[in-house]
Coordinates of C-alpha atoms in Angstrom, one line a residue:
M54 CA 18.0 -29.3 19.7
K55 CA 21.0 -27.0 19.2
F56 CA 21.6 -28.6 15.9
L57 CA 18.0 -28.2 14.8
G58 CA 18.2 -24.5 16.0
N59 CA 21.3 -23.9 13.9
V60 CA 19.6 -25.6 10.8
L61 CA 16.5 -23.4 11.3
A62 CA 18.6 -20.3 11.7
T63 CA 20.5 -21.1 8.5
I64 CA 17.2 -21.7 6.6
V65 CA 15.8 -18.3 7.9
G66 CA 19.1 -16.6 7.0
L67 CA 19.0 -18.1 3.5
F68 CA 15.4 -17.0 3.0
I69 CA 16.1 -13.4 4.1
F70 CA 19.2 -13.3 1.9
C71 CA 17.2 -14.6 -1.1
M72 CA 14.4 -12.0 -0.5
L73 CA 17.0 -9.2 -0.2
F74 CA 18.7 -10.4 -3.3
F75 CA 15.4 -10.6 -5.2
F76 CA 14.3 -7.1 -4.2
G77 CA 17.8 -5.7 -4.8
I78 CA 17.7 -7.0 -8.4
L79 CA 14.2 -5.5 -8.9
F80 CA 15.5 -2.2 -7.5
I81 CA 18.5 -2.1 -9.8
A82 CA 16.2 -3.1 -12.8
A83 CA 13.8 -0.2 -11.8
V84 CA 16.6 2.4 -11.5
F85 CA 18.8 1.4 -14.5
G86 CA 16.4 -0.4 -16.7
G87 CA 13.1 1.3 -15.9
S88 CA 13.2 3.8 -18.7
S89 CA 13.1 2.6 -22.3
E90 CA 16.2 2.7 -24.5
H91 CA 16.8 5.9 -26.4
V92 CA 14.8 5.9 -29.6
S93 CA 16.5 7.2 -32.7
V94 CA 14.3 8.7 -35.4
D95 CA 15.3 7.8 -39.0
R96 CA 15.0 10.2 -41.9
N97 CA 11.8 9.8 -44.1
S98 CA 9.8 8.4 -41.1
V99 CA 6.1 8.2 -40.4
I100 CA 4.6 8.5 -36.9
E101 CA 2.2 5.7 -36.1
L102 CA -0.5 7.3 -33.8
D103 CA -1.1 4.3 -31.6
L104 CA -3.1 5.7 -28.6
S105 CA -4.0 2.3 -26.9
K106 CA -1.7 3.1 -23.9
V107 CA -2.6 6.8 -23.6
R108 CA -5.3 7.3 -20.9
N109 CA -4.6 10.6 -19.2
D110 CA -3.6 14.2 -20.1
Y111 CA -0.6 13.8 -17.7
G112 CA 1.7 10.8 -17.5
G113 CA 3.0 11.8 -14.1
K114 CA 6.2 12.4 -12.1
F115 CA 6.9 10.0 -9.2
N116 CA 9.3 10.4 -6.3
F117 CA 10.0 7.1 -4.5
K118 CA 11.3 8.6 -1.2
D119 CA 12.4 5.3 0.3
F120 CA 15.5 5.3 -1.8
D121 CA 15.6 8.6 -3.6
Y122 CA 14.4 7.3 -7.0
F123 CA 12.7 9.7 -9.4
E124 CA 10.6 8.6 -12.4
V125 CA 8.9 10.6 -15.2
H126 CA 6.3 9.1 -17.6
H127 CA 6.0 10.7 -21.0
D128 CA 2.8 8.8 -22.0
G129 CA 0.1 11.4 -21.4
L130 CA -2.0 13.1 -24.1
S131 CA -0.1 16.3 -23.4
D132 CA 3.1 14.6 -24.3
V133 CA 1.5 13.2 -27.5
I134 CA 0.2 16.7 -28.5
H135 CA 3.6 18.3 -27.8
A136 CA 5.3 15.6 -29.9
I137 CA 2.9 16.3 -32.8
D138 CA 3.7 20.0 -32.5
V139 CA 7.5 19.3 -32.7
A140 CA 6.9 16.9 -35.6
K141 CA 5.6 19.8 -37.8
T142 CA 9.1 21.2 -38.2
D143 CA 11.1 17.9 -37.8
T144 CA 12.6 17.3 -41.2
K145 CA 12.8 13.5 -40.4
I146 CA 9.0 13.2 -40.1
K147 CA 7.0 13.1 -43.3
G148 CA 3.6 12.3 -42.0
I149 CA 1.3 10.6 -39.5
S150 CA -0.5 7.3 -39.9
I151 CA -3.6 6.4 -37.8
L152 CA -3.8 2.7 -38.2
N153 CA -6.6 0.6 -36.6
D154 CA -6.6 3.0 -33.6
E155 CA -8.3 2.0 -30.4
S156 CA -8.1 4.7 -27.7
H157 CA -9.5 5.2 -24.2
L158 CA -9.6 9.0 -24.6
G159 CA -12.7 11.0 -23.9
M160 CA -14.5 13.3 -26.4
A161 CA -12.8 16.5 -25.2
Q162 CA -9.4 14.9 -25.4
I163 CA -10.1 13.7 -28.9
K164 CA -11.1 17.3 -29.8
N165 CA -7.8 18.5 -28.5
L166 CA -5.9 15.9 -30.5
R167 CA -7.9 16.6 -33.7
A168 CA -6.9 20.3 -33.3
A169 CA -3.2 19.3 -33.0
L170 CA -3.5 17.1 -36.1
E171 CA -5.2 19.9 -38.0
D172 CA -2.4 22.2 -37.1
F173 CA 0.2 19.5 -38.2
K174 CA -1.4 19.3 -41.6
K175 CA -0.7 23.0 -42.2
S176 CA 3.0 22.0 -42.5
G177 CA 2.2 20.3 -45.8
K178 CA 2.8 16.8 -44.3
F179 CA 0.2 14.1 -44.6
V180 CA -2.2 12.5 -42.1
L181 CA -3.7 9.2 -43.3
A182 CA -6.1 6.9 -41.5
Y183 CA -6.9 3.2 -42.0
S184 CA -9.2 0.9 -40.0
N185 CA -10.9 -2.5 -40.3
M186 CA -13.8 -1.2 -38.3
Y187 CA -14.5 2.4 -37.2
T188 CA -16.3 2.9 -33.9
Q189 CA -18.1 6.3 -33.7
K190 CA -15.5 7.8 -31.4
E191 CA -12.6 6.6 -33.4
Y192 CA -14.2 7.9 -36.6
Y193 CA -14.4 11.3 -34.9
L194 CA -10.7 11.3 -34.5
N195 CA -9.9 9.7 -37.9
S196 CA -12.1 12.1 -39.8
V197 CA -9.4 14.7 -39.5
A198 CA -7.2 12.7 -41.9
D199 CA -6.4 13.8 -45.5
Q200 CA -7.5 10.4 -46.7
I201 CA -9.6 7.8 -44.8
Y202 CA -9.3 4.1 -45.8
I203 CA -11.6 1.2 -44.7
N204 CA -11.3 -2.5 -45.1
P205 CA -13.5 -4.0 -47.9
V206 CA -15.4 -6.2 -45.4
G207 CA -15.2 -3.6 -42.5
E208 CA -17.9 -1.5 -40.9
L209 CA -18.4 2.1 -39.9
D210 CA -20.4 3.1 -36.8
F211 CA -22.2 6.4 -37.2
K212 CA -25.6 6.6 -35.5
G213 CA -25.7 9.3 -32.8
L214 CA -25.0 9.2 -29.1
S215 CA -26.6 7.2 -26.4
S216 CA -26.2 6.8 -22.6
E217 CA -27.3 3.9 -20.5
I218 CA -27.8 4.0 -16.7
L219 CA -28.3 1.0 -14.4
F220 CA -31.0 1.1 -11.6
F221 CA -30.6 -0.9 -8.4
K222 CA -33.8 -0.3 -6.4
D223 CA -35.3 -3.8 -6.9
F224 CA -31.9 -5.4 -6.4
Q225 CA -31.7 -3.7 -3.0
E226 CA -35.2 -4.9 -2.0
K227 CA -34.4 -8.5 -3.1
S228 CA -30.9 -8.7 -1.6
G229 CA -31.4 -6.6 1.5
L230 CA -28.4 -4.5 0.7
K231 CA -29.7 -0.9 0.9
M232 CA -28.2 2.5 0.3
E233 CA -29.7 5.3 2.4
V234 CA -29.5 8.6 0.4
I235 CA -29.6 12.2 1.5
R236 CA -29.2 14.8 -1.3
H237 CA -29.8 18.4 -2.4
G238 CA -30.5 19.1 -6.0
K239 CA -33.3 17.8 -8.2
Y240 CA -30.8 16.9 -10.9
K241 CA -28.4 15.2 -8.4
S242 CA -29.1 11.8 -9.8
A243 CA -25.9 10.0 -8.9
V244 CA -28.1 8.4 -6.2
E245 CA -31.2 8.0 -8.4
P246 CA -30.3 4.4 -9.3
F247 CA -30.6 3.5 -5.6
L248 CA -34.0 5.2 -5.3
E249 CA -35.9 4.4 -8.4
N250 CA -36.3 1.8 -11.1
K251 CA -36.5 4.3 -13.9
M252 CA -35.1 7.6 -14.9
S253 CA -36.7 10.8 -13.6
D254 CA -38.0 13.5 -16.0
A255 CA -35.3 15.9 -14.7
N256 CA -32.5 13.4 -15.3
R257 CA -33.8 12.5 -18.8
E258 CA -34.0 16.3 -19.6
Q259 CA -30.4 17.0 -18.6
I260 CA -29.0 13.9 -20.3
T261 CA -30.9 14.7 -23.5
V262 CA -29.6 18.3 -23.6
L263 CA -26.0 17.1 -22.8
L264 CA -25.9 14.4 -25.5
N265 CA -27.3 16.8 -28.1
S266 CA -24.7 19.4 -27.3
V267 CA -21.8 16.9 -27.4
W268 CA -23.1 15.5 -30.7
N269 CA -23.4 18.9 -32.2
S270 CA -19.8 19.7 -31.3
M271 CA -18.7 16.4 -32.8
V272 CA -20.6 16.6 -36.1
S273 CA -19.5 20.3 -36.5
D274 CA -15.8 19.2 -36.5
I275 CA -16.5 16.2 -38.8
S276 CA -18.5 18.5 -41.2
K277 CA -15.5 20.9 -41.5
S278 CA -13.0 18.0 -42.1
R279 CA -15.1 16.0 -44.5
K280 CA -16.9 18.9 -46.2
I281 CA -20.3 17.3 -45.5
S282 CA -23.1 19.4 -44.1
V283 CA -24.3 18.9 -40.6
T284 CA -27.8 18.2 -42.0
N285 CA -26.5 15.4 -44.2
L286 CA -24.5 14.0 -41.3
N287 CA -27.6 13.8 -39.1
A288 CA -29.5 12.1 -42.0
I289 CA -26.6 9.6 -42.3
A290 CA -26.8 8.9 -38.6
N291 CA -30.6 8.6 -38.5
G292 CA -30.7 6.2 -41.4
L293 CA -27.5 4.3 -40.6
L294 CA -26.4 5.2 -44.2
G295 CA -22.7 4.7 -43.6
R296 CA -22.7 1.2 -42.1
T297 CA -21.0 -0.6 -44.9
P298 CA -17.7 0.4 -46.7
E299 CA -19.7 1.1 -49.9
M300 CA -22.3 3.1 -48.2
A301 CA -19.7 5.0 -46.2
K302 CA -17.8 5.9 -49.4
A303 CA -21.0 6.9 -51.2
Q304 CA -21.8 9.3 -48.3
K305 CA -18.2 10.7 -48.5
L306 CA -17.4 9.5 -44.9
V307 CA -14.4 7.6 -46.3
D308 CA -12.2 8.0 -49.4
K309 CA -10.9 4.5 -50.3
I310 CA -12.0 0.9 -49.8
A311 CA -8.9 -1.2 -49.6
Y312 CA -7.0 -3.8 -47.7
E313 CA -4.2 -2.7 -45.3
D314 CA -1.4 -3.7 -47.8
V315 CA -2.8 -1.1 -50.3
Y316 CA -2.7 1.5 -47.5
H317 CA 0.9 0.8 -46.8
D318 CA 1.7 0.9 -50.5
D319 CA 0.2 4.3 -50.8
I320 CA 2.3 5.5 -47.9
R321 CA 5.4 4.2 -49.7
K322 CA 4.4 6.2 -52.8
A323 CA 4.1 9.3 -50.7
L324 CA 7.5 8.7 -49.2
K325 CA 9.0 7.6 -52.6
V326 CA 10.0 4.2 -51.2
D327 CA 10.2 1.1 -53.4
K328 CA 7.1 -1.2 -53.1
D329 CA 9.1 -4.1 -51.8
E330 CA 11.0 -2.0 -49.2
D331 CA 9.8 -1.3 -45.6
Y332 CA 9.3 2.3 -44.8
K333 CA 10.5 3.9 -41.6
K334 CA 8.0 4.1 -38.7
V335 CA 8.2 5.4 -35.2
S336 CA 5.4 5.0 -32.6
I337 CA 4.0 8.2 -31.1
L338 CA 5.0 7.3 -27.6
D339 CA 8.6 6.5 -28.6
Y340 CA 8.7 9.8 -30.5
A341 CA 7.2 11.6 -27.5
E342 CA 9.9 10.0 -25.3
N343 CA 12.5 11.1 -27.8
V344 CA 11.2 14.7 -27.9
A345 CA 11.1 14.9 -24.1
T346 CA 14.6 13.5 -23.5
T347 CA 16.5 15.1 -26.4
S348 CA 14.9 18.5 -27.0
T349 CA 17.0 21.5 -26.3
K350 CA 16.3 22.9 -22.8
E351 CA 14.2 26.0 -23.0
S352 CA 16.2 29.0 -22.0
A353 CA 13.3 31.1 -20.7
K354 CA 13.5 32.0 -17.0
D355 CA 9.8 32.7 -16.6
K356 CA 7.5 29.7 -16.2
I357 CA 3.9 28.8 -16.3
A358 CA 3.0 25.9 -14.1
I359 CA 0.5 23.3 -15.4
I360 CA -1.1 21.4 -12.5
Y361 CA -3.0 18.3 -13.6
A362 CA -6.1 17.3 -11.6
Q363 CA -7.2 13.9 -13.0
G364 CA -9.8 11.4 -11.6
E365 CA -12.0 11.4 -8.6
I366 CA -11.3 13.7 -5.6
G367 CA -10.5 12.2 -2.3
S368 CA -8.1 12.4 0.7
G369 CA -4.5 11.2 0.7
E370 CA -1.6 11.7 -1.6
G371 CA -3.3 11.1 -5.0
D372 CA -2.0 9.6 -8.2
V373 CA -2.4 10.1 -12.0
N374 CA -5.9 8.6 -11.8
Y375 CA -6.9 10.1 -8.4
I376 CA -6.9 13.7 -7.1
G377 CA -5.5 13.7 -3.6
E378 CA -5.3 16.5 -1.2
G379 CA -1.6 15.9 -0.5
S380 CA -0.2 16.2 -4.1
M381 CA -2.6 19.0 -5.1
R382 CA -2.0 21.3 -2.2
R383 CA 1.7 20.7 -2.3
S384 CA 1.8 21.5 -6.1
L385 CA -0.1 24.8 -5.6
Q386 CA 2.1 25.8 -2.7
E387 CA 5.3 25.1 -4.7
A388 CA 4.1 27.0 -7.7
R389 CA 2.9 29.9 -5.6
K390 CA 6.2 30.2 -3.8
D391 CA 8.4 29.9 -6.9
K392 CA 9.2 33.4 -8.1
N393 CA 9.9 32.2 -11.6
V394 CA 6.4 30.8 -12.0
K395 CA 4.3 33.7 -13.2
A396 CA 1.0 32.0 -13.7
I397 CA -0.7 28.6 -13.1
V398 CA -3.0 26.6 -15.5
L399 CA -5.0 24.0 -13.6
R400 CA -6.0 21.3 -16.0
I401 CA -9.1 19.5 -14.7
D402 CA -10.5 16.1 -15.8
S403 CA -12.7 15.0 -12.8
P404 CA -16.2 14.0 -11.9
G405 CA -15.7 15.4 -8.4
G406 CA -15.7 13.5 -5.1
N407 CA -15.1 14.3 -1.5
A408 CA -16.6 17.7 -0.6
L409 CA -14.1 18.5 2.2
T410 CA -11.1 17.8 0.0
S411 CA -12.6 19.9 -2.8
D412 CA -12.9 22.8 -0.4
L413 CA -9.3 22.4 0.8
I414 CA -8.1 22.6 -2.8
W415 CA -10.4 25.5 -3.4
R416 CA -8.8 27.3 -0.4
E417 CA -5.3 26.7 -1.8
I418 CA -6.3 28.2 -5.1
E419 CA -7.8 31.2 -3.3
L420 CA -4.5 31.8 -1.6
T421 CA -2.6 31.3 -4.8
K422 CA -4.8 33.7 -6.8
K423 CA -3.7 36.5 -4.5
V424 CA -0.1 36.0 -5.6
K425 CA -0.4 35.1 -9.3
P426 CA -3.1 34.3 -11.9
V427 CA -4.8 30.9 -12.0
V428 CA -6.4 29.8 -15.2
V429 CA -8.5 26.6 -15.5
S430 CA -8.5 24.4 -18.6
M431 CA -11.3 21.8 -18.5
G432 CA -10.8 18.5 -20.2
N433 CA -13.4 15.7 -20.7
L434 CA -15.3 16.8 -17.5
A435 CA -15.0 19.1 -14.6
A436 CA -18.2 18.3 -12.7
S437 CA -19.4 18.8 -9.2
G438 CA -16.2 18.7 -7.0
G439 CA -14.3 19.1 -10.3
Y440 CA -16.2 22.4 -10.8
Y441 CA -15.8 23.3 -7.2
I442 CA -12.0 23.5 -7.6
A443 CA -12.4 25.5 -10.8
C444 CA -15.0 28.1 -9.8
N445 CA -12.7 30.7 -8.2
A446 CA -10.1 30.8 -11.0
N447 CA -9.4 34.1 -12.8
T448 CA -10.5 32.6 -16.1
I449 CA -12.1 29.2 -17.0
F450 CA -11.7 27.6 -20.4
A451 CA -13.7 24.5 -21.5
E452 CA -14.1 22.6 -24.8
S453 CA -17.6 22.8 -26.3
N454 CA -18.0 19.1 -25.5
T455 CA -16.7 19.3 -21.9
I456 CA -19.1 18.0 -19.3
T457 CA -19.3 20.5 -16.4
G458 CA -21.5 22.0 -13.7
S459 CA -23.3 19.5 -11.5
I460 CA -23.3 21.9 -8.6
G461 CA -25.0 19.7 -6.0
V462 CA -24.3 17.6 -3.0
F463 CA -25.3 14.2 -1.7
G464 CA -24.5 11.6 1.0
T465 CA -24.9 7.9 0.9
L466 CA -25.0 5.4 3.8
P467 CA -24.9 1.6 3.2
N468 CA -27.5 -0.2 5.3
F469 CA -27.5 -4.0 5.9
A470 CA -30.5 -4.1 8.3
P471 CA -32.9 -5.6 5.8
L472 CA -30.4 -8.3 4.9
T473 CA -29.4 -9.2 8.4
N474 CA -33.0 -9.3 9.6
K475 CA -33.8 -11.6 6.6
I476 CA -31.1 -14.1 7.5
G477 CA -31.8 -14.0 11.2
I478 CA -29.1 -11.7 12.5
H479 CA -30.2 -9.0 15.0
V480 CA -28.3 -6.2 16.8
E481 CA -28.7 -4.4 20.1
Q482 CA -26.9 -1.3 21.3
V483 CA -26.0 0.2 24.8
N484 CA -25.3 3.9 24.8
T485 CA -24.4 6.5 27.4
H486 CA -26.0 9.3 25.4
Q487 CA -28.8 9.5 22.8
N488 CA -26.5 9.9 19.8
A489 CA -23.5 8.1 21.1
A490 CA -23.7 5.2 18.6
D491 CA -23.8 7.5 15.6
Y492 CA -24.9 5.5 12.5
S493 CA -25.0 1.7 12.4
V494 CA -25.2 -0.2 9.1
F495 CA -27.1 -2.9 11.0
K496 CA -30.0 -0.7 12.2
P497 CA -32.6 1.2 10.1
L498 CA -31.8 4.9 9.6
D499 CA -33.7 6.9 12.2
D500 CA -35.3 10.2 11.5
K501 CA -33.1 12.3 13.8
F502 CA -29.9 11.1 12.2
R503 CA -31.4 11.7 8.7
A504 CA -32.3 15.2 9.7
V505 CA -28.7 15.9 11.0
T506 CA -27.2 14.5 7.8
Q507 CA -29.6 16.4 5.6
E508 CA -28.5 19.6 7.5
S509 CA -24.9 18.8 6.7
V510 CA -25.8 18.3 3.0
E511 CA -27.7 21.6 2.9
R512 CA -24.8 23.4 4.6
I513 CA -22.3 22.1 2.1
Y514 CA -24.6 22.9 -0.8
T515 CA -25.0 26.4 0.4
T516 CA -21.2 26.7 0.8
F517 CA -20.7 25.3 -2.7
V518 CA -23.2 27.8 -4.3
N519 CA -21.6 30.7 -2.4
R520 CA -18.2 29.7 -3.6
V521 CA -19.4 29.6 -7.2
A522 CA -21.3 32.9 -6.8
A523 CA -18.2 34.7 -5.5
G524 CA -15.9 33.2 -8.1
R525 CA -18.2 33.8 -11.0
K526 CA -19.5 37.2 -9.8
M527 CA -23.1 36.0 -9.7
T528 CA -25.8 36.1 -7.0
F529 CA -26.7 33.0 -4.9
A530 CA -30.1 32.9 -6.7
Q531 CA -28.5 33.0 -10.1
V532 CA -26.2 30.1 -9.3
D533 CA -28.9 28.1 -7.6
A534 CA -31.1 28.4 -10.7
I535 CA -28.5 26.6 -12.8
A536 CA -27.2 24.3 -10.1
Q537 CA -29.4 21.7 -8.4
G538 CA -26.9 19.1 -9.6
R539 CA -27.5 19.7 -13.3
V540 CA -24.7 18.9 -15.8
W541 CA -24.0 21.1 -18.8
S542 CA -21.8 20.9 -21.9
G543 CA -19.0 23.4 -22.3
A544 CA -21.0 25.2 -25.0
E545 CA -24.1 25.5 -22.7
A546 CA -21.9 26.4 -19.7
L547 CA -20.5 29.4 -21.6
K548 CA -24.0 30.7 -22.2
I549 CA -25.0 30.6 -18.5
G550 CA -21.7 31.9 -17.2
L551 CA -20.1 28.8 -15.7
V552 CA -17.1 29.2 -18.0
D553 CA -15.5 32.2 -19.7
K554 CA -14.2 30.9 -23.0
I555 CA -14.2 27.9 -25.3
G556 CA -10.8 26.5 -26.0
G557 CA -8.2 23.9 -25.0
M558 CA -4.9 23.9 -23.2
D559 CA -3.1 26.1 -25.7
E560 CA -5.6 28.8 -25.4
A561 CA -5.5 28.6 -21.6
L562 CA -1.7 28.9 -21.6
K563 CA -1.7 31.9 -23.9
H564 CA -4.3 33.6 -21.7
A565 CA -2.3 32.8 -18.6
A566 CA 0.8 34.4 -20.3
T567 CA -1.3 37.5 -21.1
L568 CA -2.6 37.8 -17.5
S569 CA 0.9 37.5 -16.1
K570 CA 2.4 39.8 -18.9
V571 CA 5.1 37.3 -20.0
K572 CA 6.0 36.6 -23.6
N573 CA 8.9 34.2 -23.4
Y574 CA 8.2 31.3 -21.0
K575 CA 8.5 27.6 -20.5
T576 CA 6.1 25.2 -18.8
Q577 CA 6.6 23.1 -15.7
N578 CA 4.3 20.1 -15.0
F579 CA 2.8 19.2 -11.5
P580 CA 2.1 17.2 -9.4
T581 CA 5.1 15.0 -8.4
Y582 CA 3.5 12.1 -6.6
E583 CA 5.3 10.8 -3.5
K584 CA 5.5 6.9 -3.5
N585 CA 7.0 4.0 -1.6
L586 CA 8.6 0.7 -2.4
R587 CA 5.3 -1.2 -2.6
D588 CA 4.1 1.3 -5.3
L589 CA 7.4 0.7 -7.3
L590 CA 7.1 -3.1 -7.1
S591 CA 3.4 -2.9 -8.2
N592 CA 4.5 -0.8 -11.3
L593 CA 7.1 -3.4 -12.1
G594 CA 4.3 -6.1 -12.2
V595 CA 5.5 -8.2 -9.3
P596 CA 2.8 -10.9 -9.0
F597 CA 2.1 -10.8 -5.3
I598 CA 1.9 -7.0 -5.3
K599 CA -0.8 -7.1 -8.0
S600 CA -4.0 -5.4 -6.8
K601 CA -7.2 -7.3 -6.1
E602 CA -8.9 -5.0 -8.5
S603 CA -6.6 -6.2 -11.3
F604 CA -7.4 -9.9 -10.5
I605 CA -11.2 -9.2 -10.4
K606 CA -11.1 -7.4 -13.7
E607 CA -9.2 -10.2 -15.4
E608 CA -11.7 -12.8 -14.1
V609 CA -15.1 -11.0 -14.7
G610 CA -14.2 -8.8 -17.6
E611 CA -14.1 -5.0 -18.1
E612 CA -17.9 -4.5 -18.5
N613 CA -18.9 -6.6 -15.4
Y614 CA -16.1 -5.0 -13.4
R615 CA -17.5 -1.5 -14.1
V616 CA -20.9 -2.5 -12.5
I617 CA -19.1 -4.0 -9.4
E618 CA -16.9 -0.9 -9.2
Q619 CA -19.9 1.4 -9.4
I620 CA -21.6 -0.3 -6.4
R621 CA -18.3 -0.5 -4.5
K622 CA -17.4 3.1 -4.9
M623 CA -20.9 4.3 -3.8
S624 CA -20.7 2.1 -0.7
E625 CA -17.2 3.3 0.3
K626 CA -17.8 7.0 0.0
K627 CA -17.2 8.8 3.3
G628 CA -18.6 12.2 4.2
V629 CA -20.7 14.4 2.0
Q630 CA -20.0 14.1 -1.7
A631 CA -19.8 16.6 -4.5
V632 CA -19.8 14.2 -7.4
M633 CA -21.1 14.2 -11.0
P634 CA -24.8 13.1 -11.0
Y635 CA -24.1 9.8 -12.8
E636 CA -21.3 7.8 -14.3
I637 CA -22.0 8.8 -17.9
N638 CA -21.0 6.3 -20.6
I639 CA -21.6 7.8 -24.0
K640 CA -21.9 5.3 -26.8

């Protein structure tokens, strides 16, 4: 037995050693090999604007506290735009190529990027675009180019905007999986799919107004770049008059019908490179990394902090895709206490989320505002809770196609009573007091609990409207008239007083500098997210650390996963929510 014990101890020891060795190698790889090799930029180079890996405004800073390892990602849209700005005066860079681009960016982000490319063109350097097939969103970006190429057998999608919403009322009745809904706001239609089988008139009205406003912003930009009137662009969209390469060229949507090799030959001519010689290229993310790691440190002592709030709002630390109370409050406190930080720009791209967390962030902004100016820059959307954390800023900027507003509140409670009764499962309770059991997913929602929950929703809605009224210097009645959960475009929000100015991050930074009376300053990005070993291993792609979400997405596909995720998110929400009235998917 002693022999077997020794053998077992040896095996366990070897196993522990192997595991420690394995994790040690991963740790060393993360620390010493995690960042990409330094990228050198050759003379006479062209930037390839590949945006397939760019998803957020902010790439993120991460502090792995377990072993004092710090990581910075330079793959955010802000890094890309900064790199394009530097490329204007970089003598090694001769132009930018947008080749078969497929991005995950939203409409306001593309508007920001187009503005950066327009500014780049003022340097006299070229911007060229080629695609085998232009989606409508990608054409919006590519239309900024000096010359637009399309494959001879390609297509161009230009037909107007559409939004599709799924409704689950019949599904609930057939399956027995029910969502109990308590809400305030006639436009607060995030929960409408669980209550109806079709769209309400109020919801259809707000979506129609929103889509038309976003479309008008989009075609206005295309009109300026392509020198085609808005009237003609609308006629092209209505008649699908640009769907083939020949039709697109006839309508002046593109300049040249050619295969990709011809496109590259034309770039060689512009660079004065021989036809049989490869020209120098550098990807935009490699160039952004180069700029971030080699640029001369700014000497200015004064700083403007940029705090990025990206994703849905909830409790916890947060991440680049999720606004957490921990990282947001810590960032505001650090920026507030730093005497060299003269102003703060809060960059918001969020549909909202947990009402309590939104209020905690609002409170931190209120405290910060007493010490130094806070300016908000809205990205793709700053709706509901996303607007809640914006409303008390000194000044609010939005793009004309930003989605904002959605001042309303709702609560959802999953209920399995119809399902359990259907399959023969029953539940009984024993309580010391009338309300001791709180809410059970296995019993129908009783009138008293609904009344108490409705009271909570009304209280938070009133608080929300009061916060907006105080921040925007309006009366309760004035805010309530434009609230009720309704969403607005940035252009419409300007008219009704929800935002102050139309503009992007650059305009917000300049305004923050004016408010704080500083001329020479540098920027500092927040938050720094605090992570642990498991987070690091997950980032490295260790198979058994891979999230269940990743596995499901791979098995069922992106589109089907979105439906599953929509139902899951709604069923998991805790507490009263201040969330955008629907998950809008503009096509």
